[in-house]
Every structure is written in C-alpha cells, then in structure tokens.
C-alpha cells in the first residue's frame, strides 16, 4: 500500500525489523491523512481547549493567590523572571546552544509586574463579586447583573494572563495544585459517604447524630452498633467535615461544590485537548517514518529513529500556530528532523559527545571540505582555525574528540580468531618471568626458614611480614607469644645468627642481590 509519502506500510515492507514495528507501520497506514481544513479544525480545538483550561485555572482564588505570592517573590528577586514567563533564548553567535543568555530585561520585568498587579486588583474584585453571587437574597435582575460582572472580571484576568505568557511548567504546577486540592475534597467527601453507608442514613442524619443525643440513640437502635463504634463514626465524619470547611475557608476559598464543578470542566477540557493532539499526531506519523528513513545506519536503530521523530512531532503539535498560514507538515518537518538529529548526536556514539560539540564538529568538517575544494589537499589545524576564527589548539582538540572509538572486541585477521584488544599491551599485567622469579624466591625463603625451630620461624615470619599481611613490632609479637619484647628480640637475633651460619646464606644473599 503506497501513500503520498511514497512509503509502503503493508506488513513485511520492513523485513529487517521485528514484528511490533511491522504492526505499528500497518496500523499507521490505516489512519487517513489530514487536509488543510482538518489541520486547522484540530488546531482550533486544541486552542479552544487550552483557553477553557486557562479560564478555569486562572479564575480560581487558589491560583490567583499563588500569583500574588509569585509577584512578591519576583519583586524581591527571590525568583527569576524566566521561572515565570517564556523568554526566547539567543546564542552568542557561536556553538553555545547550552549556554543561553539571560534576557530578564528591565522592560519585560516591569511589564510582568504591572500585569500581575492588575491581576491582583481583579482578584480582590472577583472575591467581592463571588461573595455577592452566593447570596440567596438577590433578585433575578440583580443576580444577572452580578453574573455579568463576574464574567467580565474573569475575562479581564484571562486577558492579562495571556499577555504575560506564563511558562508551561508554571501552568502545569498551578493546574496540579488545583487538582490536588480537589482530590483532598473528594477524599473527605468519600469518608463522609462511607459514614452515611455505615449508619444507613444521610449526611443530615450524621449531623443530627453529632448534635443530638436522642438522634444518637435512635441510630444506635436502628444499626445495632455499640456506642464506641458510633463514636468512631462521629469522629471520622467530624474530621472529614472540618477538612472540607478548612479547604473552603483557607485553601480554595470557594464552596466545595464550585471547586468540584471547576474540576469537572477541567477534566472535559483536558480530554478534548489530548484527543485533538492525538488525532494530529496519528495523522502525521507517516511524515515521521519518511524522514526517519533518511537517517538509517547512523548509529540508531530504525524504531529508535521513529520514536525520537515522534517526540519531535508531539512538540510541533504543541507549538503549531495555524494563524500564520503554514501547513502543519511544513512546520513539523523541522521539529522531527531536530529530534532525530539530536538523538543521533546524543546516542549514536559509544562515547557520548554533547550536542553543541557535535554541531561544532560538523561545522569543522564542512570547513575542511571547503578548503579541500579550494585546492588545499590536507588543510592543517592552522588553516582550519583561520577559516573558523578559532585557535589551532582548539581545532586539534575538536579533531581529537571527533575520532570514533574502536571496539576492543573487533576481530583481527581473516580467520577472526583474534581480537584488537589482544594486540594491546597491558602495563598492569605481571609478566610470566616475574611470576616465576617470585615463586622461586618464596620457595627458597621457605626452605631456609625450615632450618629453624617452629617458634623461631614464626617470629621471623611475623617480624618481617613473610606470608603475613604486614610486618609486626616486637611488642605485638611478644603479646602473641605472651613474652616480653626483649625475649622476642633475643629469639630474632638467634634465628638470624642460625641463618648466617647455615649453608643457605649464599642462597639468601643471591636473592637479596637479585631484588
């Protein structure tokens, strides 16, 4: 089955790869391609879903209170501006992808603080309007007016948020913070529901049981529980109720039912965004495979190339701006190539070289080829350095880094019975001659010591560390034999005198001279 990308996605088209990859390619081939209108439709759905997420997250008092704290921290230089807002990094004109230049300019910082101050003012207005909305004494006309004012304030806050352009990391933190608070409320409500189930009643019955002794006795008669069991249920209910009230009063600063409704809206918006992103990715996986095929046999397996390209595709979906009028495939190609090439640079070598250094190496090779075309058969480090504007020592260093490592297990010869590592001298290895000499020395020393008494032999072995981990002092040897150090000295002197007088003297002198 050939597609517009010229790739055959039928099973068996990639025979050199395993079955899961063939299955993946076959399934991918069944997904229809997107038209330009389809791309725009999905991009709009993603944009709308993100806007719904932002409208919920940034209308929550919990989030707005956190922004007020961040504003204070920014004013006191406790956090950097780039921790809050997206700042475009620039390089220094050379190969410094990893060395970004700080752009916390005074103008951008001032703008961010002004917008955060405006959000803080709107937050105070929002809290006042929210309290009015919850009043049960409002007429229908007054309620409509308050609701309109509430929506206006929320819209103003969202506009300020969009003008600040918070970092994705900060947005995720604020979203997760909201979810965690919602999870605490749900856990407390589950505990209350559990109490209701145990007494076979409602929350109202639980409240009556807590306040009224008569209700307590009534539930006890109905359930047959002991007073201790009902006291435990009361304690669990009271604790859960207090947790919910504390969250409403101090953390979320809104009623629990409003928080749960906001979380339901968040869940729906996240589902819509993720579904649209998934559809966009699935419809463009052909492009990933098409680009990955061009980078085969460069150090990464084909499935790994597809994986890295797919990660680049997902980044493209995240950052795509349909308003600019470009086709998504045109925009995504750059991200896919970047993902694959960086993965090859990062993982394709046995010894990892940083990506920025790989780019420098590639630039050096291009310069070398250019000099060769101009007539220099073998450009020197000085020639390359002049062309690239760097010292010759730096060029030599880069050339050394660019060399590929050789495996010690690489076969040598036609019969391949030897490996490259067999030809390299091991300077730490002991030569056979040294081993033989050492063994002979040990044998002759042991033979000489056998001419002494067992006690004399033991003293000399300990004194000079023969066959011992280390030598010993006279004091230590004396403690081992339960005699004085002077007695050990006498035994040592007598043993040495015997060795000098015995026939093994010349042998021992020869050993000393050879060492």
GROMACS .gro file of C-alpha atoms in nm:
model
  515
    1UNK     CA    1   0.000   0.000   0.000
    2UNK     CA    2   0.181   0.310  -0.123
    3UNK     CA    3   0.089   0.650   0.024
    4UNK     CA    4   0.152   1.007  -0.084
    5UNK     CA    5   0.477   0.996   0.110
    6UNK     CA    6   0.598   0.707  -0.106
    7UNK     CA    7   0.622   0.461   0.184
    8UNK     CA    8   0.484   0.109   0.176
    9UNK     CA    9   0.308   0.044   0.508
   10UNK     CA   10   0.198  -0.313   0.441
   11UNK     CA   11   0.329  -0.587   0.677
   12UNK     CA   12   0.664  -0.719   0.556
   13UNK     CA   13   0.765  -0.392   0.390
   14UNK     CA   14   1.041  -0.357   0.654
   15UNK     CA   15   1.167  -0.715   0.673
   16UNK     CA   16   1.478  -0.626   0.869
   17UNK     CA   17   1.277  -0.520   1.172
   18UNK     CA   18   1.070  -0.705   1.427
   19UNK     CA   19   0.702  -0.783   1.420
   20UNK     CA   20   0.588  -0.499   1.655
   21UNK     CA   21   0.733  -0.242   1.414
   22UNK     CA   22   0.558  -0.404   1.118
   23UNK     CA   23   0.232  -0.398   1.313
   24UNK     CA   24   0.287  -0.030   1.400
   25UNK     CA   25   0.350   0.062   1.038
   26UNK     CA   26   0.046  -0.133   0.921
   27UNK     CA   27  -0.181   0.038   1.175
   28UNK     CA   28  -0.035   0.378   1.090
   29UNK     CA   29  -0.112   0.324   0.723
   30UNK     CA   30  -0.482   0.288   0.802
   31UNK     CA   31  -0.508   0.639   0.952
   32UNK     CA   32  -0.631   0.885   0.685
   33UNK     CA   33  -0.425   1.192   0.601
   34UNK     CA   34  -0.545   1.532   0.718
   35UNK     CA   35  -0.649   1.804   0.476
   36UNK     CA   36  -0.553   2.165   0.535
   37UNK     CA   37  -0.903   2.225   0.670
   38UNK     CA   38  -0.869   1.925   0.901
   39UNK     CA   39  -0.542   2.057   1.042
   40UNK     CA   40  -0.698   2.395   1.113
   41UNK     CA   41  -1.002   2.232   1.274
   42UNK     CA   42  -0.787   2.026   1.512
   43UNK     CA   43  -0.561   2.323   1.587
   44UNK     CA   44  -0.865   2.532   1.677
   45UNK     CA   45  -0.998   2.255   1.902
   46UNK     CA   46  -0.662   2.244   2.082
   47UNK     CA   47  -0.659   2.622   2.114
   48UNK     CA   48  -1.016   2.631   2.244
   49UNK     CA   49  -0.945   2.354   2.494
   50UNK     CA   50  -0.639   2.536   2.627
   51UNK     CA   51  -0.843   2.855   2.659
   52UNK     CA   52  -1.107   2.668   2.860
   53UNK     CA   53  -0.835   2.526   3.083
   54UNK     CA   54  -0.687   2.871   3.140
   55UNK     CA   55  -1.028   3.029   3.209
   56UNK     CA   56  -1.094   2.775   3.485
   57UNK     CA   57  -0.745   2.764   3.638
   58UNK     CA   58  -0.691   3.141   3.644
   59UNK     CA   59  -1.039   3.222   3.777
   60UNK     CA   60  -0.976   3.014   4.089
   61UNK     CA   61  -0.885   3.214   4.404
   62UNK     CA   62  -0.628   2.945   4.485
   63UNK     CA   63  -0.439   3.022   4.162
   64UNK     CA   64  -0.473   3.399   4.188
   65UNK     CA   65  -0.344   3.393   4.543
   66UNK     CA   66  -0.040   3.196   4.423
   67UNK     CA   67   0.024   3.457   4.152
   68UNK     CA   68   0.024   3.727   4.419
   69UNK     CA   69   0.294   3.533   4.606
   70UNK     CA   70   0.499   3.492   4.287
   71UNK     CA   71   0.472   3.865   4.219
   72UNK     CA   72   0.615   3.942   4.564
   73UNK     CA   73   0.897   3.691   4.512
   74UNK     CA   74   0.981   3.848   4.176
   75UNK     CA   75   0.992   4.195   4.330
   76UNK     CA   76   1.234   4.070   4.597
   77UNK     CA   77   1.448   3.885   4.338
   78UNK     CA   78   1.373   3.554   4.510
   79UNK     CA   79   1.283   3.401   4.171
   80UNK     CA   80   1.400   3.473   3.817
   81UNK     CA   81   1.177   3.620   3.551
   82UNK     CA   82   1.238   3.315   3.330
   83UNK     CA   83   1.084   3.100   3.605
   84UNK     CA   84   0.753   3.277   3.540
   85UNK     CA   85   0.736   3.375   3.175
   86UNK     CA   86   0.859   3.235   2.844
   87UNK     CA   87   1.175   3.417   2.736
   88UNK     CA   88   1.325   3.342   2.396
   89UNK     CA   89   1.685   3.226   2.433
   90UNK     CA   90   1.955   3.351   2.200
   91UNK     CA   91   2.302   3.213   2.145
   92UNK     CA   92   2.620   3.415   2.146
   93UNK     CA   93   2.672   3.366   1.776
   94UNK     CA   94   2.890   3.058   1.819
   95UNK     CA   95   2.812   2.698   1.917
   96UNK     CA   96   2.652   2.777   2.252
   97UNK     CA   97   2.315   2.604   2.237
   98UNK     CA   98   2.354   2.505   2.601
   99UNK     CA   99   2.474   2.846   2.711
  100UNK     CA  100   2.169   3.071   2.689
  101UNK     CA  101   2.195   3.442   2.750
  102UNK     CA  102   1.981   3.592   3.029
  103UNK     CA  103   1.718   3.827   2.886
  104UNK     CA  104   1.546   3.942   3.204
  105UNK     CA  105   1.531   4.292   3.063
  106UNK     CA  106   1.402   4.579   3.267
  107UNK     CA  107   1.113   4.641   3.025
  108UNK     CA  108   0.984   4.282   3.031
  109UNK     CA  109   1.021   4.261   3.406
  110UNK     CA  110   0.830   4.585   3.452
  111UNK     CA  111   0.554   4.469   3.217
  112UNK     CA  112   0.517   4.140   3.405
  113UNK     CA  113   0.495   4.314   3.743
  114UNK     CA  114   0.236   4.559   3.610
  115UNK     CA  115   0.018   4.280   3.473
  116UNK     CA  116   0.049   4.078   3.795
  117UNK     CA  117  -0.053   4.387   3.992
  118UNK     CA  118  -0.358   4.428   3.767
  119UNK     CA  119  -0.446   4.060   3.819
  120UNK     CA  120  -0.414   4.110   4.195
  121UNK     CA  121  -0.662   4.401   4.182
  122UNK     CA  122  -0.902   4.196   3.972
  123UNK     CA  123  -0.867   3.912   4.223
  124UNK     CA  124  -0.992   4.133   4.503
  125UNK     CA  125  -1.286   4.243   4.286
  126UNK     CA  126  -1.357   3.882   4.195
  127UNK     CA  127  -1.374   3.776   4.561
  128UNK     CA  128  -1.623   4.055   4.636
  129UNK     CA  129  -1.840   3.968   4.336
  130UNK     CA  130  -1.823   3.595   4.418
  131UNK     CA  131  -1.946   3.658   4.771
  132UNK     CA  132  -2.237   3.861   4.630
  133UNK     CA  133  -2.324   3.584   4.382
  134UNK     CA  134  -2.367   3.335   4.664
  135UNK     CA  135  -2.626   3.550   4.838
  136UNK     CA  136  -2.973   3.393   4.841
  137UNK     CA  137  -3.148   3.730   4.871
  138UNK     CA  138  -3.068   3.860   4.522
  139UNK     CA  139  -3.348   3.926   4.278
  140UNK     CA  140  -3.326   3.772   3.932
  141UNK     CA  141  -3.229   4.105   3.776
  142UNK     CA  142  -2.963   4.169   4.039
  143UNK     CA  143  -2.826   3.815   4.000
  144UNK     CA  144  -2.798   3.856   3.623
  145UNK     CA  145  -2.612   4.181   3.676
  146UNK     CA  146  -2.371   4.022   3.925
  147UNK     CA  147  -2.314   3.722   3.696
  148UNK     CA  148  -2.228   3.956   3.410
  149UNK     CA  149  -1.986   4.145   3.633
  150UNK     CA  150  -1.828   3.814   3.738
  151UNK     CA  151  -1.775   3.708   3.376
  152UNK     CA  152  -1.628   4.049   3.292
  153UNK     CA  153  -1.373   4.027   3.573
  154UNK     CA  154  -1.278   3.671   3.473
  155UNK     CA  155  -1.232   3.780   3.110
  156UNK     CA  156  -1.010   4.068   3.222
  157UNK     CA  157  -0.793   3.829   3.424
  158UNK     CA  158  -0.758   3.584   3.133
  159UNK     CA  159  -0.651   3.869   2.901
  160UNK     CA  160  -0.380   3.970   3.149
  161UNK     CA  161  -0.267   3.608   3.183
  162UNK     CA  162  -0.236   3.571   2.805
  163UNK     CA  163  -0.034   3.893   2.783
  164UNK     CA  164   0.215   3.762   3.040
  165UNK     CA  165   0.269   3.427   2.860
  166UNK     CA  166   0.346   3.210   3.162
  167UNK     CA  167   0.578   2.913   3.116
  168UNK     CA  168   0.418   2.571   3.053
  169UNK     CA  169   0.591   2.443   3.367
  170UNK     CA  170   0.425   2.708   3.584
  171UNK     CA  171   0.086   2.642   3.423
  172UNK     CA  172   0.122   2.272   3.496
  173UNK     CA  173   0.216   2.348   3.857
  174UNK     CA  174  -0.091   2.568   3.904
  175UNK     CA  175  -0.315   2.307   3.740
  176UNK     CA  176  -0.177   2.023   3.953
  177UNK     CA  177  -0.212   2.235   4.267
  178UNK     CA  178  -0.580   2.283   4.190
  179UNK     CA  179  -0.625   1.912   4.121
  180UNK     CA  180  -0.455   1.817   4.448
  181UNK     CA  181  -0.688   2.041   4.647
  182UNK     CA  182  -0.985   1.891   4.462
  183UNK     CA  183  -0.853   1.544   4.545
  184UNK     CA  184  -0.844   1.634   4.914
  185UNK     CA  185  -1.209   1.747   4.899
  186UNK     CA  186  -1.313   1.427   4.721
  187UNK     CA  187  -1.131   1.210   4.977
  188UNK     CA  188  -1.307   1.392   5.261
  189UNK     CA  189  -1.646   1.354   5.090
  190UNK     CA  190  -1.578   0.983   5.031
  191UNK     CA  191  -1.515   0.949   5.404
  192UNK     CA  192  -1.850   1.121   5.473
  193UNK     CA  193  -2.026   0.891   5.226
  194UNK     CA  194  -1.867   0.593   5.400
  195UNK     CA  195  -2.010   0.712   5.732
  196UNK     CA  196  -2.354   0.751   5.572
  197UNK     CA  197  -2.335   0.397   5.439
  198UNK     CA  198  -2.241   0.255   5.778
  199UNK     CA  199  -2.537   0.414   5.958
  200UNK     CA  200  -2.769   0.352   5.660
  201UNK     CA  201  -2.862   0.719   5.659
  202UNK     CA  202  -2.784   1.058   5.507
  203UNK     CA  203  -2.548   1.344   5.584
  204UNK     CA  204  -2.837   1.512   5.764
  205UNK     CA  205  -2.867   1.207   5.992
  206UNK     CA  206  -2.496   1.230   6.069
  207UNK     CA  207  -2.524   1.597   6.162
  208UNK     CA  208  -2.820   1.520   6.390
  209UNK     CA  209  -2.625   1.235   6.548
  210UNK     CA  210  -2.338   1.470   6.627
  211UNK     CA  211  -2.563   1.741   6.777
  212UNK     CA  212  -2.848   1.546   6.936
  213UNK     CA  213  -2.823   1.267   7.193
  214UNK     CA  214  -3.171   1.144   7.101
  215UNK     CA  215  -3.069   1.106   6.736
  216UNK     CA  216  -2.758   0.921   6.850
  217UNK     CA  217  -2.970   0.669   7.045
  218UNK     CA  218  -3.214   0.632   6.755
  219UNK     CA  219  -2.935   0.545   6.510
  220UNK     CA  220  -2.782   0.310   6.766
  221UNK     CA  221  -3.111   0.120   6.798
  222UNK     CA  222  -3.152   0.109   6.420
  223UNK     CA  223  -2.800  -0.013   6.340
  224UNK     CA  224  -2.728  -0.219   6.650
  225UNK     CA  225  -2.383  -0.060   6.681
  226UNK     CA  226  -2.217  -0.006   7.015
  227UNK     CA  227  -2.167   0.344   7.149
  228UNK     CA  228  -1.792   0.313   7.086
  229UNK     CA  229  -1.848   0.227   6.717
  230UNK     CA  230  -2.084   0.521   6.668
  231UNK     CA  231  -1.836   0.750   6.845
  232UNK     CA  232  -1.571   0.638   6.592
  233UNK     CA  233  -1.809   0.711   6.302
  234UNK     CA  234  -1.884   1.052   6.455
  235UNK     CA  235  -1.512   1.128   6.481
  236UNK     CA  236  -1.447   1.030   6.117
  237UNK     CA  237  -1.743   1.239   5.999
  238UNK     CA  238  -1.643   1.539   6.208
  239UNK     CA  239  -1.281   1.522   6.087
  240UNK     CA  240  -1.386   1.497   5.720
  241UNK     CA  241  -1.631   1.783   5.761
  242UNK     CA  242  -1.364   2.000   5.922
  243UNK     CA  243  -1.121   1.925   5.638
  244UNK     CA  244  -1.375   2.033   5.377
  245UNK     CA  245  -1.455   2.352   5.567
  246UNK     CA  246  -1.085   2.434   5.610
  247UNK     CA  247  -1.026   2.390   5.236
  248UNK     CA  248  -1.328   2.608   5.156
  249UNK     CA  249  -1.216   2.877   5.401
  250UNK     CA  250  -0.835   2.881   5.371
  251UNK     CA  251  -0.717   2.699   5.057
  252UNK     CA  252  -0.973   2.701   4.776
  253UNK     CA  253  -1.165   2.999   4.918
  254UNK     CA  254  -1.479   2.883   4.735
  255UNK     CA  255  -1.753   2.631   4.825
  256UNK     CA  256  -1.666   2.267   4.766
  257UNK     CA  257  -1.939   2.220   4.505
  258UNK     CA  258  -1.796   2.508   4.297
  259UNK     CA  259  -1.449   2.355   4.318
  260UNK     CA  260  -1.581   2.017   4.201
  261UNK     CA  261  -1.768   2.178   3.914
  262UNK     CA  262  -1.447   2.356   3.808
  263UNK     CA  263  -1.256   2.027   3.820
  264UNK     CA  264  -1.521   1.859   3.603
  265UNK     CA  265  -1.479   2.138   3.347
  266UNK     CA  266  -1.101   2.095   3.362
  267UNK     CA  267  -1.129   1.722   3.301
  268UNK     CA  268  -1.352   1.772   2.996
  269UNK     CA  269  -1.120   2.040   2.853
  270UNK     CA  270  -0.810   1.824   2.906
  271UNK     CA  271  -0.980   1.529   2.739
  272UNK     CA  272  -1.069   1.741   2.434
  273UNK     CA  273  -0.716   1.882   2.407
  274UNK     CA  274  -0.548   1.542   2.439
  275UNK     CA  275  -0.785   1.382   2.188
  276UNK     CA  276  -0.721   1.655   1.930
  277UNK     CA  277  -0.344   1.633   1.984
  278UNK     CA  278  -0.356   1.256   1.945
  279UNK     CA  279  -0.553   1.285   1.619
  280UNK     CA  280  -0.300   1.537   1.484
  281UNK     CA  281  -0.005   1.313   1.577
  282UNK     CA  282  -0.161   0.993   1.439
  283UNK     CA  283  -0.237   1.156   1.105
  284UNK     CA  284   0.124   1.274   1.064
  285UNK     CA  285   0.321   0.966   1.170
  286UNK     CA  286   0.380   0.892   0.800
  287UNK     CA  287   0.590   1.207   0.789
  288UNK     CA  288   0.800   1.079   1.081
  289UNK     CA  289   0.871   0.747   0.906
  290UNK     CA  290   0.950   0.926   0.580
  291UNK     CA  291   1.209   1.149   0.749
  292UNK     CA  292   1.347   0.870   0.971
  293UNK     CA  293   1.430   0.658   0.664
  294UNK     CA  294   1.685   0.919   0.555
  295UNK     CA  295   1.881   0.878   0.880
  296UNK     CA  296   1.916   0.499   0.888
  297UNK     CA  297   2.259   0.341   0.953
  298UNK     CA  298   2.385   0.640   1.151
  299UNK     CA  299   2.412   0.475   1.490
  300UNK     CA  300   2.046   0.438   1.590
  301UNK     CA  301   1.804   0.158   1.507
  302UNK     CA  302   1.511   0.244   1.283
  303UNK     CA  303   1.250   0.205   1.563
  304UNK     CA  304   1.453   0.446   1.778
  305UNK     CA  305   1.460   0.697   1.494
  306UNK     CA  306   1.081   0.675   1.466
  307UNK     CA  307   1.048   0.721   1.841
  308UNK     CA  308   1.267   1.032   1.850
  309UNK     CA  309   1.092   1.174   1.544
  310UNK     CA  310   0.754   1.114   1.708
  311UNK     CA  311   0.867   1.312   2.013
  312UNK     CA  312   0.959   1.598   1.779
  313UNK     CA  313   0.616   1.566   1.613
  314UNK     CA  314   0.443   1.599   1.951
  315UNK     CA  315   0.641   1.916   2.021
  316UNK     CA  316   0.534   2.051   1.684
  317UNK     CA  317   0.168   1.983   1.767
  318UNK     CA  318   0.215   2.168   2.096
  319UNK     CA  319   0.368   2.476   1.934
  320UNK     CA  320   0.182   2.490   1.599
  321UNK     CA  321   0.021   2.827   1.518
  322UNK     CA  322  -0.231   2.782   1.239
  323UNK     CA  323  -0.289   3.159   1.216
  324UNK     CA  324   0.046   3.201   1.038
  325UNK     CA  325  -0.091   3.020   0.733
  326UNK     CA  326   0.171   2.742   0.710
  327UNK     CA  327   0.084   2.377   0.652
  328UNK     CA  328   0.143   2.169   0.960
  329UNK     CA  329   0.366   1.922   0.774
  330UNK     CA  330   0.598   2.207   0.671
  331UNK     CA  331   0.627   2.322   1.032
  332UNK     CA  332   0.652   1.972   1.181
  333UNK     CA  333   0.935   1.864   0.948
  334UNK     CA  334   1.179   2.095   1.126
  335UNK     CA  335   1.087   1.958   1.472
  336UNK     CA  336   1.103   1.596   1.355
  337UNK     CA  337   1.446   1.645   1.197
  338UNK     CA  338   1.573   1.821   1.506
  339UNK     CA  339   1.453   1.538   1.730
  340UNK     CA  340   1.618   1.272   1.512
  341UNK     CA  341   1.948   1.452   1.452
  342UNK     CA  342   1.989   1.543   1.817
  343UNK     CA  343   1.916   1.184   1.920
  344UNK     CA  344   2.179   1.055   1.676
  345UNK     CA  345   2.430   1.307   1.811
  346UNK     CA  346   2.343   1.221   2.170
  347UNK     CA  347   2.304   0.842   2.149
  348UNK     CA  348   2.467   0.731   1.824
  349UNK     CA  349   2.821   0.715   1.965
  350UNK     CA  350   2.974   0.473   2.213
  351UNK     CA  351   3.123   0.770   2.398
  352UNK     CA  352   2.864   1.046   2.427
  353UNK     CA  353   2.955   1.389   2.291
  354UNK     CA  354   2.738   1.692   2.379
  355UNK     CA  355   2.505   1.810   2.103
  356UNK     CA  356   2.667   2.153   2.077
  357UNK     CA  357   3.007   1.986   2.026
  358UNK     CA  358   2.860   1.763   1.752
  359UNK     CA  359   2.744   2.077   1.574
  360UNK     CA  360   3.095   2.226   1.606
  361UNK     CA  361   3.246   1.904   1.465
  362UNK     CA  362   3.007   1.916   1.169
  363UNK     CA  363   3.098   2.279   1.107
  364UNK     CA  364   3.469   2.190   1.121
  365UNK     CA  365   3.422   1.909   0.869
  366UNK     CA  366   3.231   2.139   0.633
  367UNK     CA  367   3.513   2.394   0.658
  368UNK     CA  368   3.771   2.122   0.586
  369UNK     CA  369   3.581   2.007   0.277
  370UNK     CA  370   3.553   2.366   0.157
  371UNK     CA  371   3.930   2.416   0.192
  372UNK     CA  372   3.994   2.091   0.003
  373UNK     CA  373   3.773   2.210  -0.282
  374UNK     CA  374   3.976   2.530  -0.295
  375UNK     CA  375   4.299   2.336  -0.352
  376UNK     CA  376   4.436   2.252  -0.006
  377UNK     CA  377   4.489   1.875  -0.020
  378UNK     CA  378   4.528   1.832   0.356
  379UNK     CA  379   4.430   2.151   0.545
  380UNK     CA  380   4.630   2.199   0.864
  381UNK     CA  381   4.484   2.296   1.200
  382UNK     CA  382   4.615   2.648   1.139
  383UNK     CA  383   4.432   2.672   0.804
  384UNK     CA  384   4.107   2.548   0.955
  385UNK     CA  385   4.147   2.775   1.258
  386UNK     CA  386   4.193   3.086   1.041
  387UNK     CA  387   3.882   2.997   0.840
  388UNK     CA  388   3.669   2.926   1.150
  389UNK     CA  389   3.814   3.203   1.366
  390UNK     CA  390   3.946   2.980   1.645
  391UNK     CA  391   4.295   2.890   1.777
  392UNK     CA  392   4.475   2.588   1.621
  393UNK     CA  393   4.490   2.422   1.964
  394UNK     CA  394   4.110   2.431   1.980
  395UNK     CA  395   4.089   2.280   1.629
  396UNK     CA  396   4.321   1.994   1.730
  397UNK     CA  397   4.114   1.933   2.042
  398UNK     CA  398   3.793   1.911   1.836
  399UNK     CA  399   3.960   1.678   1.585
  400UNK     CA  400   4.062   1.451   1.871
  401UNK     CA  401   3.708   1.445   2.006
  402UNK     CA  402   3.570   1.366   1.660
  403UNK     CA  403   3.760   1.038   1.636
  404UNK     CA  404   3.539   0.731   1.659
  405UNK     CA  405   3.624   0.473   1.930
  406UNK     CA  406   3.738   0.126   1.822
  407UNK     CA  407   3.594  -0.181   1.992
  408UNK     CA  408   3.845  -0.398   2.180
  409UNK     CA  409   3.648  -0.699   2.054
  410UNK     CA  410   3.694  -0.608   1.686
  411UNK     CA  411   3.817  -0.925   1.505
  412UNK     CA  412   4.166  -0.919   1.351
  413UNK     CA  413   4.279  -1.132   1.058
  414UNK     CA  414   4.098  -1.343   0.801
  415UNK     CA  415   4.013  -1.624   1.041
  416UNK     CA  416   3.884  -1.372   1.302
  417UNK     CA  417   4.027  -1.583   1.585
  418UNK     CA  418   4.200  -1.282   1.743
  419UNK     CA  419   4.065  -0.951   1.865
  420UNK     CA  420   4.205  -0.599   1.856
  421UNK     CA  421   4.243  -0.599   2.235
  422UNK     CA  422   4.483  -0.895   2.213
  423UNK     CA  423   4.743  -0.672   2.042
  424UNK     CA  424   4.746  -0.400   2.310
  425UNK     CA  425   4.997  -0.427   2.592
  426UNK     CA  426   4.854  -0.445   2.943
  427UNK     CA  427   5.102  -0.246   3.150
  428UNK     CA  428   4.938  -0.357   3.475
  429UNK     CA  429   4.971  -0.728   3.399
  430UNK     CA  430   5.254  -0.926   3.568
  431UNK     CA  431   5.492  -1.089   3.321
  432UNK     CA  432   5.542  -1.470   3.337
  433UNK     CA  433   5.912  -1.418   3.414
  434UNK     CA  434   5.835  -1.203   3.719
  435UNK     CA  435   5.581  -1.461   3.837
  436UNK     CA  436   5.837  -1.742   3.806
  437UNK     CA  437   6.107  -1.542   3.988
  438UNK     CA  438   5.866  -1.451   4.268
  439UNK     CA  439   5.761  -1.813   4.310
  440UNK     CA  440   6.127  -1.928   4.325
  441UNK     CA  441   6.209  -1.663   4.587
  442UNK     CA  442   5.918  -1.774   4.805
  443UNK     CA  443   6.028  -2.139   4.773
  444UNK     CA  444   6.390  -2.067   4.871
  445UNK     CA  445   6.291  -1.845   5.166
  446UNK     CA  446   6.051  -2.111   5.294
  447UNK     CA  447   6.327  -2.374   5.259
  448UNK     CA  448   6.570  -2.158   5.461
  449UNK     CA  449   6.314  -2.096   5.737
  450UNK     CA  450   6.257  -2.470   5.771
  451UNK     CA  451   6.609  -2.498   5.919
  452UNK     CA  452   6.487  -2.307   6.228
  453UNK     CA  453   6.267  -2.419   6.514
  454UNK     CA  454   5.893  -2.362   6.469
  455UNK     CA  455   5.899  -2.077   6.721
  456UNK     CA  456   6.195  -1.904   6.556
  457UNK     CA  457   6.032  -1.943   6.213
  458UNK     CA  458   5.705  -1.793   6.340
  459UNK     CA  459   5.887  -1.496   6.497
  460UNK     CA  460   6.079  -1.416   6.177
  461UNK     CA  461   5.769  -1.450   5.960
  462UNK     CA  462   5.579  -1.203   6.180
  463UNK     CA  463   5.876  -0.969   6.225
  464UNK     CA  464   5.945  -0.933   5.850
  465UNK     CA  465   5.591  -0.993   5.718
  466UNK     CA  466   5.677  -1.317   5.535
  467UNK     CA  467   5.345  -1.475   5.443
  468UNK     CA  468   5.171  -1.211   5.659
  469UNK     CA  469   4.963  -0.908   5.556
  470UNK     CA  470   5.225  -0.679   5.717
  471UNK     CA  471   5.524  -0.687   5.949
  472UNK     CA  472   5.484  -0.669   6.329
  473UNK     CA  473   5.663  -0.484   6.606
  474UNK     CA  474   5.849  -0.662   6.887
  475UNK     CA  475   5.570  -0.553   7.125
  476UNK     CA  476   5.296  -0.708   6.909
  477UNK     CA  477   5.484  -1.037   6.863
  478UNK     CA  478   5.554  -1.052   7.236
  479UNK     CA  479   5.182  -1.021   7.311
  480UNK     CA  480   5.109  -1.307   7.068
  481UNK     CA  481   5.361  -1.537   7.243
  482UNK     CA  482   5.293  -1.400   7.596
  483UNK     CA  483   5.657  -1.298   7.647
  484UNK     CA  484   5.843  -0.968   7.672
  485UNK     CA  485   5.961  -0.772   7.373
  486UNK     CA  486   6.320  -0.830   7.487
  487UNK     CA  487   6.269  -1.206   7.470
  488UNK     CA  488   6.135  -1.173   7.115
  489UNK     CA  489   6.441  -0.964   7.021
  490UNK     CA  490   6.667  -1.241   7.153
  491UNK     CA  491   6.478  -1.511   6.957
  492UNK     CA  492   6.502  -1.297   6.642
  493UNK     CA  493   6.879  -1.243   6.685
  494UNK     CA  494   6.938  -1.614   6.747
  495UNK     CA  495   6.733  -1.715   6.439
  496UNK     CA  496   6.921  -1.470   6.216
  497UNK     CA  497   7.252  -1.599   6.351
  498UNK     CA  498   7.149  -1.955   6.258
  499UNK     CA  499   7.061  -1.846   5.903
  500UNK     CA  500   7.400  -1.675   5.863
  501UNK     CA  501   7.583  -1.984   5.984
  502UNK     CA  502   7.378  -2.233   5.782
  503UNK     CA  503   7.453  -2.334   5.425
  504UNK     CA  504   7.162  -2.126   5.293
  505UNK     CA  505   7.349  -1.797   5.347
  506UNK     CA  506   7.476  -1.772   4.988
  507UNK     CA  507   7.129  -1.852   4.853
  508UNK     CA  508   6.967  -1.575   5.059
  509UNK     CA  509   7.240  -1.326   4.961
  510UNK     CA  510   7.174  -1.410   4.595
  511UNK     CA  511   6.804  -1.342   4.642
  512UNK     CA  512   6.878  -1.001   4.800
  513UNK     CA  513   7.112  -0.907   4.515
  514UNK     CA  514   6.854  -1.010   4.251
  515UNK     CA  515   6.586  -0.795   4.418
   0.00000   0.00000   0.00000
